[in-house]
Amino acid sequence: MENEKIILKPKRDYSVRRRHPWIFSGAVAKEPSAQKGSLVEVFSSGGESLGFGWYSPSSQIRVRMISFGAERPKSIDELVASSIGRRAVFFANASTNALRLVNAESDFLPGVVADYYAGWVVCQFTSAGADLRKREIAEALMKYAPFCMGVAVRNDVSARAKEGFSLEPQFEHLAGSQMPELIEIVEGNVRFYVDVRNGHKTGFYLDQRDARAIVGALGNNADVLNCFCYTGGFGHACRVSGANNVVQVDVSHDALELAKKNETLQHICDSNMQYVQEDVFQYLRKCRDEGKKFDLIILDPPKFAESKSHVMKAARGYKDINLLAMKILKSGGVLASFSCSGAMTPELFEKTLADAAHDAGKNFQVIARTTQAEDHPVLLSFPEGLYLKGVVLRSLC
């Protein structure tokens, strides 16, 4: 059976020739009558086949490419097997049992995220093509993910609305056994419970694994403030590394309750862990006004910029919160600051930190830069896949 065809406008094929996986609606001259999520073949205005992708008539991103040029598209089974195969080193390394198996466009499965938690796999499907094939993807994950006991999907991610899909049910079982309410994972010397049904993303911020190791090691003998702590990841990593005291701050009661449960997994006596349910901006101002100081401050806020149009407003928010943190950081102390806003470039983020340091009247050294962990790879032709950036600063005065 011949595939449906999409024909691009003249001079609108540059990005796909550069193997960028997105084709926007404005580049399309002729649309097919294909159903949402169907595999379509993409042609230049001159009739040259440019590859194959998944079609979405409801989205500004009309086609998400899965192969280019003369390369024939692989089956779902092959794509999932290849993606998991590229993570073989993680399964050979006993330091963690939680990782990302499929990272969407960067693994040639656009809109497919699959996270592995100690034998359970939780997915997010944010493209029409992925949603149409969700059962097939789940079967492949059961087949190739080591010791896989079950696969489920979180449907509550907002990007699904842009594809014309409902956000309900929030949690949907797809294959294998039903998942437990909480899944225990290990990350180096730290253990965590993951709430796959109600937690952020698929339940845990796997992308910050490397940063938790770096920042955690800096927590030895430190008084630590972990802002936007969620379930306490950075704070628990610091305490396990020998922090004196850790203050975990988040606005969410449920997140803090799970952070407290995570504390019980660390088997540390007299943990000196404090939990504060409060808006972080307000808490930092209170610390400033009361003269409180910390040796190590972690700022890992939620996304401030949803799109490029929000970048400058987001930059002001990042500057404000980092300025407050810098004012309550001890001389010689460390500030670990992160941004998960994809529209915020690393260059703009560092400039924002530099502006905050100027206003604080302090000098800082950059002692580390971090990004998403290596199981969250970025396709070279798809720079949008790089979203997480972190800068670790040491105060010199």
Short mmCIF file of C-alpha atoms in Angstrom, two decimals:
data_model
loop_
_atom_site.label_atom_id
_atom_site.label_comp_id
_atom_site.label_asym_id
_atom_site.label_seq_id
_atom_site.Cartn_x
_atom_site.Cartn_y
_atom_site.Cartn_z
CA MET A 1 0.00 0.00 0.00
CA GLU A 2 1.40 3.39 -1.03
CA ASN A 3 1.95 5.93 1.74
CA GLU A 4 0.03 9.20 1.83
CA LYS A 5 2.11 12.13 0.58
CA ILE A 6 2.85 15.61 1.90
CA ILE A 7 4.35 18.14 -0.52
CA LEU A 8 6.36 21.07 0.81
CA LYS A 9 6.40 24.61 -0.54
CA PRO A 10 9.33 25.76 -2.67
CA LYS A 11 12.41 26.66 -0.60
CA ARG A 12 10.81 25.25 2.58
CA ASP A 13 12.72 21.98 2.69
CA TYR A 14 16.01 23.26 4.13
CA SER A 15 15.45 22.08 7.71
CA VAL A 16 14.29 18.58 6.76
CA ARG A 17 17.30 18.22 4.47
CA ARG A 18 19.38 19.10 7.54
CA ARG A 19 17.57 16.22 9.30
CA HIS A 20 15.57 18.38 11.68
CA PRO A 21 12.58 16.23 12.71
CA TRP A 22 9.85 18.90 12.70
CA ILE A 23 7.92 20.19 9.69
CA PHE A 24 5.63 23.09 10.52
CA SER A 25 2.28 23.79 8.90
CA GLY A 26 3.58 26.89 7.10
CA ALA A 27 6.00 24.77 5.09
CA VAL A 28 3.29 22.48 3.70
CA ALA A 29 1.89 23.10 0.21
CA LYS A 30 -0.35 20.05 -0.05
CA GLU A 31 -1.74 18.07 2.85
CA PRO A 32 -2.95 14.47 2.66
CA SER A 33 -6.30 13.06 3.70
CA ALA A 34 -4.51 10.71 6.09
CA GLN A 35 -5.82 9.99 9.57
CA LYS A 36 -4.14 11.66 12.52
CA GLY A 37 -0.91 9.92 13.42
CA SER A 38 -0.51 8.13 10.08
CA LEU A 39 2.87 7.54 8.46
CA VAL A 40 3.31 9.90 5.52
CA GLU A 41 6.02 10.39 2.92
CA VAL A 42 7.40 13.91 2.58
CA PHE A 43 8.27 15.37 -0.82
CA SER A 44 9.98 18.56 -1.91
CA SER A 45 8.17 20.89 -4.30
CA GLY A 46 10.25 19.30 -7.06
CA GLY A 47 9.00 15.81 -6.27
CA GLU A 48 12.05 14.48 -4.36
CA SER A 49 11.32 12.12 -1.47
CA LEU A 50 12.77 13.60 1.74
CA GLY A 51 11.75 10.88 4.17
CA PHE A 52 8.89 9.64 6.32
CA GLY A 53 7.13 10.97 9.40
CA TRP A 54 4.02 10.93 11.55
CA TYR A 55 1.24 13.27 10.47
CA SER A 56 -0.74 15.52 12.82
CA PRO A 57 -3.35 17.81 11.22
CA SER A 58 -4.27 19.31 14.62
CA SER A 59 -0.77 20.55 15.44
CA GLN A 60 1.41 23.37 14.16
CA ILE A 61 4.03 20.65 13.80
CA ARG A 62 2.39 18.86 10.89
CA VAL A 63 4.95 16.09 10.53
CA ARG A 64 7.46 14.58 12.95
CA MET A 65 10.10 12.74 10.97
CA ILE A 66 11.25 9.22 11.81
CA SER A 67 13.52 8.69 8.77
CA PHE A 68 15.20 10.83 6.13
CA GLY A 69 16.07 10.59 2.46
CA ALA A 70 16.34 7.12 1.00
CA GLU A 71 16.32 5.58 4.47
CA ARG A 72 13.21 3.44 4.91
CA PRO A 73 11.35 3.82 8.21
CA LYS A 74 12.04 1.17 10.82
CA SER A 75 9.24 -0.61 12.64
CA ILE A 76 8.24 0.38 16.17
CA ASP A 77 9.78 -2.85 17.39
CA GLU A 78 13.12 -1.98 15.77
CA LEU A 79 13.09 1.63 16.97
CA VAL A 80 12.35 0.68 20.59
CA ALA A 81 14.94 -2.12 20.54
CA SER A 82 17.61 0.25 19.18
CA SER A 83 16.81 2.93 21.74
CA ILE A 84 17.02 0.53 24.67
CA GLY A 85 20.15 -1.06 23.21
CA ARG A 86 21.90 2.31 23.33
CA ARG A 87 21.35 2.30 27.12
CA ALA A 88 22.97 -1.10 27.68
CA VAL A 89 25.79 0.49 29.69
CA PHE A 90 23.27 1.66 32.30
CA PHE A 91 21.91 -1.82 32.87
CA ALA A 92 25.47 -3.10 33.22
CA ASN A 93 26.13 -0.45 35.88
CA ALA A 94 24.51 -1.29 39.21
CA SER A 95 24.70 2.33 40.47
CA THR A 96 21.13 3.03 39.32
CA ASN A 97 18.01 1.11 38.34
CA ALA A 98 16.13 4.12 36.98
CA LEU A 99 16.75 5.69 33.57
CA ARG A 100 15.16 6.99 30.39
CA LEU A 101 14.74 4.31 27.74
CA VAL A 102 13.35 6.50 24.95
CA ASN A 103 13.97 10.22 24.59
CA ALA A 104 11.47 11.23 21.92
CA GLU A 105 12.81 12.88 18.75
CA SER A 106 16.42 12.31 19.80
CA ASP A 107 15.77 8.55 19.65
CA PHE A 108 13.75 8.74 16.38
CA LEU A 109 10.48 8.13 18.24
CA PRO A 110 8.97 11.63 18.20
CA GLY A 111 6.73 12.41 21.13
CA VAL A 112 7.64 9.18 22.95
CA VAL A 113 9.17 9.32 26.42
CA ALA A 114 9.68 6.06 28.30
CA ASP A 115 11.20 6.03 31.80
CA TYR A 116 12.31 2.86 33.57
CA TYR A 117 11.87 2.54 37.33
CA ALA A 118 13.23 -0.72 38.75
CA GLY A 119 11.45 -2.90 36.21
CA TRP A 120 8.42 -0.68 35.60
CA VAL A 121 8.11 1.62 32.57
CA VAL A 122 6.09 4.84 32.55
CA CYS A 123 5.53 6.65 29.25
CA GLN A 124 4.34 9.98 27.94
CA PHE A 125 2.99 10.24 24.40
CA THR A 126 2.86 13.82 23.11
CA SER A 127 2.52 13.28 19.36
CA ALA A 128 -0.37 11.92 17.31
CA GLY A 129 1.85 9.21 15.85
CA ALA A 130 2.94 8.04 19.27
CA ASP A 131 -0.59 7.96 20.65
CA LEU A 132 -1.85 5.97 17.67
CA ARG A 133 0.84 3.37 18.31
CA LYS A 134 0.79 3.32 22.12
CA ARG A 135 -0.14 -0.37 22.44
CA GLU A 136 2.52 -1.36 19.94
CA ILE A 137 5.12 0.75 21.79
CA ALA A 138 4.11 -0.81 25.11
CA GLU A 139 4.48 -4.31 23.69
CA ALA A 140 7.97 -3.48 22.42
CA LEU A 141 8.95 -2.03 25.81
CA MET A 142 7.74 -5.18 27.55
CA LYS A 143 9.82 -7.20 25.09
CA TYR A 144 13.11 -5.28 25.28
CA ALA A 145 13.27 -3.47 28.64
CA PRO A 146 15.18 -5.78 31.02
CA PHE A 147 12.99 -7.54 33.59
CA CYS A 148 10.02 -5.38 32.60
CA MET A 149 6.96 -6.10 34.74
CA GLY A 150 4.52 -3.53 33.37
CA VAL A 151 4.03 -0.46 31.18
CA ALA A 152 1.73 2.50 31.80
CA VAL A 153 1.25 5.97 30.33
CA ARG A 154 0.73 9.39 31.91
CA ASN A 155 -1.80 11.31 29.79
CA ASP A 156 -1.77 14.52 31.85
CA VAL A 157 1.11 16.24 30.01
CA SER A 158 -0.11 19.55 28.58
CA ALA A 159 1.58 19.04 25.19
CA ARG A 160 -1.07 16.44 24.35
CA ALA A 161 -3.68 19.17 24.10
CA LYS A 162 -1.77 20.71 21.18
CA GLU A 163 -2.23 17.44 19.32
CA GLY A 164 -5.97 17.44 20.01
CA PHE A 165 -5.93 14.74 22.69
CA SER A 166 -7.64 14.58 26.05
CA LEU A 167 -5.57 14.70 29.24
CA GLU A 168 -7.75 11.96 30.74
CA PRO A 169 -7.37 9.38 32.06
CA GLN A 170 -4.34 10.73 33.85
CA PHE A 171 -2.79 7.28 34.35
CA GLU A 172 -3.49 4.41 31.96
CA HIS A 173 -2.25 0.83 32.21
CA LEU A 174 -0.99 -0.50 28.87
CA ALA A 175 0.77 -3.83 29.34
CA GLY A 176 1.97 -6.35 31.92
CA SER A 177 1.09 -6.08 35.59
CA GLN A 178 -0.51 -3.15 37.38
CA MET A 179 2.05 -0.82 38.94
CA PRO A 180 2.42 -0.33 42.69
CA GLU A 181 1.55 3.04 44.22
CA LEU A 182 5.22 3.78 44.98
CA ILE A 183 8.32 2.34 43.33
CA GLU A 184 11.65 2.32 45.16
CA ILE A 185 14.70 3.21 43.06
CA VAL A 186 18.41 3.58 43.79
CA GLU A 187 20.74 6.31 42.56
CA GLY A 188 24.29 5.81 43.79
CA ASN A 189 24.11 5.81 47.59
CA VAL A 190 20.67 7.44 47.67
CA ARG A 191 17.24 5.81 47.50
CA PHE A 192 13.93 7.33 46.50
CA TYR A 193 10.27 6.46 46.27
CA VAL A 194 8.69 7.38 42.93
CA ASP A 195 5.00 8.23 42.68
CA VAL A 196 4.37 7.30 39.06
CA ARG A 197 0.66 8.15 39.16
CA ASN A 198 0.74 11.63 40.65
CA GLY A 199 4.34 12.83 40.56
CA HIS A 200 5.82 15.37 38.16
CA LYS A 201 6.62 14.18 34.62
CA THR A 202 6.65 10.37 34.84
CA GLY A 203 7.23 10.54 38.59
CA PHE A 204 10.85 11.62 39.05
CA TYR A 205 13.44 14.00 37.57
CA LEU A 206 15.78 11.42 36.07
CA ASP A 207 17.43 14.13 33.97
CA GLN A 208 19.06 15.63 37.09
CA ARG A 209 20.93 12.44 38.05
CA ASP A 210 24.40 13.79 37.20
CA ALA A 211 23.72 17.14 38.85
CA ARG A 212 22.52 15.43 42.05
CA ALA A 213 25.81 13.54 42.23
CA ILE A 214 27.89 16.70 41.69
CA VAL A 215 25.92 18.90 44.08
CA GLY A 216 25.45 16.15 46.63
CA ALA A 217 29.22 15.72 46.97
CA LEU A 218 29.51 19.45 47.73
CA GLY A 219 27.11 19.09 50.66
CA ASN A 220 29.63 17.55 53.05
CA ASN A 221 29.68 19.50 56.37
CA ALA A 222 27.41 22.16 54.83
CA ASP A 223 24.22 23.90 55.92
CA VAL A 224 22.06 23.31 52.84
CA LEU A 225 18.97 25.04 51.48
CA ASN A 226 17.17 23.04 48.77
CA CYS A 227 14.58 25.22 47.02
CA PHE A 228 11.76 23.79 44.88
CA CYS A 229 12.83 20.51 46.48
CA TYR A 230 9.96 18.38 45.09
CA THR A 231 10.55 14.99 46.75
CA GLY A 232 13.91 16.04 48.17
CA GLY A 233 16.36 14.70 45.58
CA PHE A 234 19.19 17.21 45.98
CA GLY A 235 18.64 17.53 49.71
CA HIS A 236 18.83 13.80 50.38
CA ALA A 237 21.93 13.51 48.16
CA CYS A 238 23.60 16.22 50.24
CA ARG A 239 22.64 14.63 53.55
CA VAL A 240 23.91 11.21 52.49
CA SER A 241 27.20 12.95 51.59
CA GLY A 242 27.46 14.37 55.11
CA ALA A 243 25.61 17.70 55.19
CA ASN A 244 25.16 19.16 58.66
CA ASN A 245 21.61 20.43 58.12
CA VAL A 246 19.25 20.47 55.16
CA VAL A 247 16.19 22.68 54.72
CA GLN A 248 13.82 21.38 52.02
CA VAL A 249 11.38 23.99 50.68
CA ASP A 250 8.45 23.42 48.34
CA VAL A 251 4.95 24.80 47.96
CA SER A 252 3.45 21.32 47.56
CA HIS A 253 2.29 19.45 50.66
CA ASP A 254 2.18 16.13 48.79
CA ALA A 255 5.73 16.53 47.47
CA LEU A 256 7.05 17.25 50.94
CA GLU A 257 5.25 14.24 52.40
CA LEU A 258 6.99 12.01 49.85
CA ALA A 259 10.29 13.79 50.58
CA LYS A 260 9.83 12.79 54.22
CA LYS A 261 9.21 9.17 53.20
CA ASN A 262 12.37 9.32 51.11
CA GLU A 263 14.29 10.39 54.21
CA THR A 264 13.37 7.08 55.87
CA LEU A 265 15.06 5.20 53.02
CA GLN A 266 18.47 6.75 53.70
CA HIS A 267 18.98 5.07 57.11
CA ILE A 268 20.65 8.13 58.60
CA CYS A 269 20.26 8.78 62.30
CA ASP A 270 19.66 12.38 63.50
CA SER A 271 19.20 13.51 59.92
CA ASN A 272 18.72 17.21 60.77
CA MET A 273 16.29 17.56 57.89
CA GLN A 274 13.71 20.36 57.98
CA TYR A 275 10.70 20.59 55.65
CA VAL A 276 9.07 23.93 54.85
CA GLN A 277 5.86 24.28 52.85
CA GLU A 278 6.08 27.80 51.46
CA ASP A 279 6.48 29.82 48.28
CA VAL A 280 10.23 29.85 47.59
CA PHE A 281 10.39 33.55 46.70
CA GLN A 282 8.73 34.43 50.01
CA TYR A 283 10.92 32.06 51.97
CA LEU A 284 14.12 33.51 50.48
CA ARG A 285 13.00 37.04 51.32
CA LYS A 286 12.27 35.93 54.87
CA CYS A 287 15.75 34.41 55.17
CA ARG A 288 17.27 37.63 53.83
CA ASP A 289 15.33 39.78 56.29
CA GLU A 290 16.21 37.49 59.22
CA GLY A 291 19.90 37.32 58.29
CA LYS A 292 19.97 33.55 57.73
CA LYS A 293 22.95 32.23 55.76
CA PHE A 294 23.69 28.90 54.06
CA ASP A 295 26.79 27.14 52.75
CA LEU A 296 25.01 25.54 49.82
CA ILE A 297 21.82 26.67 48.08
CA ILE A 298 20.07 24.72 45.32
CA LEU A 299 17.60 26.44 42.99
CA ASP A 300 15.80 23.98 40.72
CA PRO A 301 12.55 25.77 39.82
CA PRO A 302 9.82 24.61 37.45
CA LYS A 303 9.81 25.89 33.89
CA PHE A 304 9.59 29.70 33.82
CA ALA A 305 9.36 30.03 30.00
CA GLU A 306 6.90 27.90 28.04
CA SER A 307 7.93 29.49 24.72
CA LYS A 308 10.30 32.06 23.21
CA SER A 309 7.72 34.79 23.77
CA HIS A 310 8.07 34.29 27.54
CA VAL A 311 11.86 34.27 27.66
CA MET A 312 12.48 37.84 28.86
CA LYS A 313 9.85 37.57 31.57
CA ALA A 314 11.42 34.26 32.61
CA ALA A 315 14.87 35.88 32.69
CA ARG A 316 13.57 38.45 35.18
CA GLY A 317 12.22 35.64 37.37
CA TYR A 318 15.52 33.75 37.26
CA LYS A 319 17.43 36.93 38.08
CA ASP A 320 15.19 37.77 41.04
CA ILE A 321 15.39 34.34 42.63
CA ASN A 322 19.15 34.00 42.13
CA LEU A 323 19.74 37.49 43.51
CA LEU A 324 17.83 36.56 46.66
CA ALA A 325 19.84 33.34 46.99
CA MET A 326 23.15 35.12 46.49
CA LYS A 327 22.33 37.52 49.30
CA ILE A 328 21.90 34.70 51.83
CA LEU A 329 24.89 32.64 50.68
CA LYS A 330 27.92 32.57 52.95
CA SER A 331 31.29 33.77 51.66
CA GLY A 332 32.88 30.74 50.02
CA GLY A 333 29.47 29.12 49.73
CA VAL A 334 28.08 27.36 46.66
CA LEU A 335 24.97 28.17 44.62
CA ALA A 336 23.69 25.48 42.24
CA SER A 337 21.19 27.08 39.89
CA PHE A 338 19.17 25.33 37.19
CA SER A 339 16.75 26.10 34.38
CA CYS A 340 14.58 23.52 32.61
CA SER A 341 13.10 26.12 30.24
CA GLY A 342 14.07 24.98 26.76
CA ALA A 343 13.56 28.47 25.37
CA MET A 344 16.15 29.84 27.81
CA THR A 345 19.54 29.36 26.14
CA PRO A 346 22.61 28.48 28.24
CA GLU A 347 24.16 31.81 27.24
CA LEU A 348 21.16 33.84 28.37
CA PHE A 349 20.91 31.84 31.59
CA GLU A 350 24.54 32.55 32.50
CA LYS A 351 24.12 36.22 31.60
CA THR A 352 21.12 36.33 33.93
CA LEU A 353 23.23 34.83 36.72
CA ALA A 354 25.98 37.36 36.01
CA ASP A 355 23.47 40.22 36.22
CA ALA A 356 22.22 38.88 39.56
CA ALA A 357 25.79 38.64 40.88
CA HIS A 358 26.46 42.23 39.82
CA ASP A 359 23.38 43.47 41.67
CA ALA A 360 24.37 41.40 44.71
CA GLY A 361 27.81 43.01 44.67
CA LYS A 362 29.54 39.63 44.79
CA ASN A 363 32.10 37.71 42.78
CA PHE A 364 31.51 34.12 41.77
CA GLN A 365 33.50 31.36 40.11
CA VAL A 366 31.84 28.83 37.83
CA ILE A 367 32.98 25.47 39.21
CA ALA A 368 30.68 23.22 37.15
CA ARG A 369 28.17 23.28 34.36
CA THR A 370 25.56 20.53 34.07
CA THR A 371 22.94 19.39 31.63
CA GLN A 372 20.51 16.49 31.32
CA ALA A 373 21.95 13.05 32.04
CA GLU A 374 23.34 10.99 29.16
CA ASP A 375 20.27 8.76 28.95
CA HIS A 376 18.52 11.96 27.79
CA PRO A 377 20.60 12.44 24.61
CA VAL A 378 20.22 15.34 22.20
CA LEU A 379 20.13 14.70 18.45
CA LEU A 380 22.73 16.97 16.86
CA SER A 381 20.24 18.13 14.22
CA PHE A 382 17.60 18.82 16.92
CA PRO A 383 19.04 21.41 19.34
CA GLU A 384 15.56 21.86 20.84
CA GLY A 385 16.22 18.57 22.61
CA LEU A 386 18.61 20.39 24.96
CA TYR A 387 16.44 21.97 27.64
CA LEU A 388 18.15 21.47 31.01
CA LYS A 389 21.07 23.63 32.04
CA GLY A 390 22.76 24.14 35.37
CA VAL A 391 25.57 26.32 36.70
CA VAL A 392 27.35 25.68 39.99
CA LEU A 393 28.89 28.85 41.43
CA ARG A 394 31.24 29.49 44.34
CA SER A 395 31.03 32.83 46.13
CA LEU A 396 34.38 34.63 46.54
CA CYS A 397 33.17 37.38 48.83
#
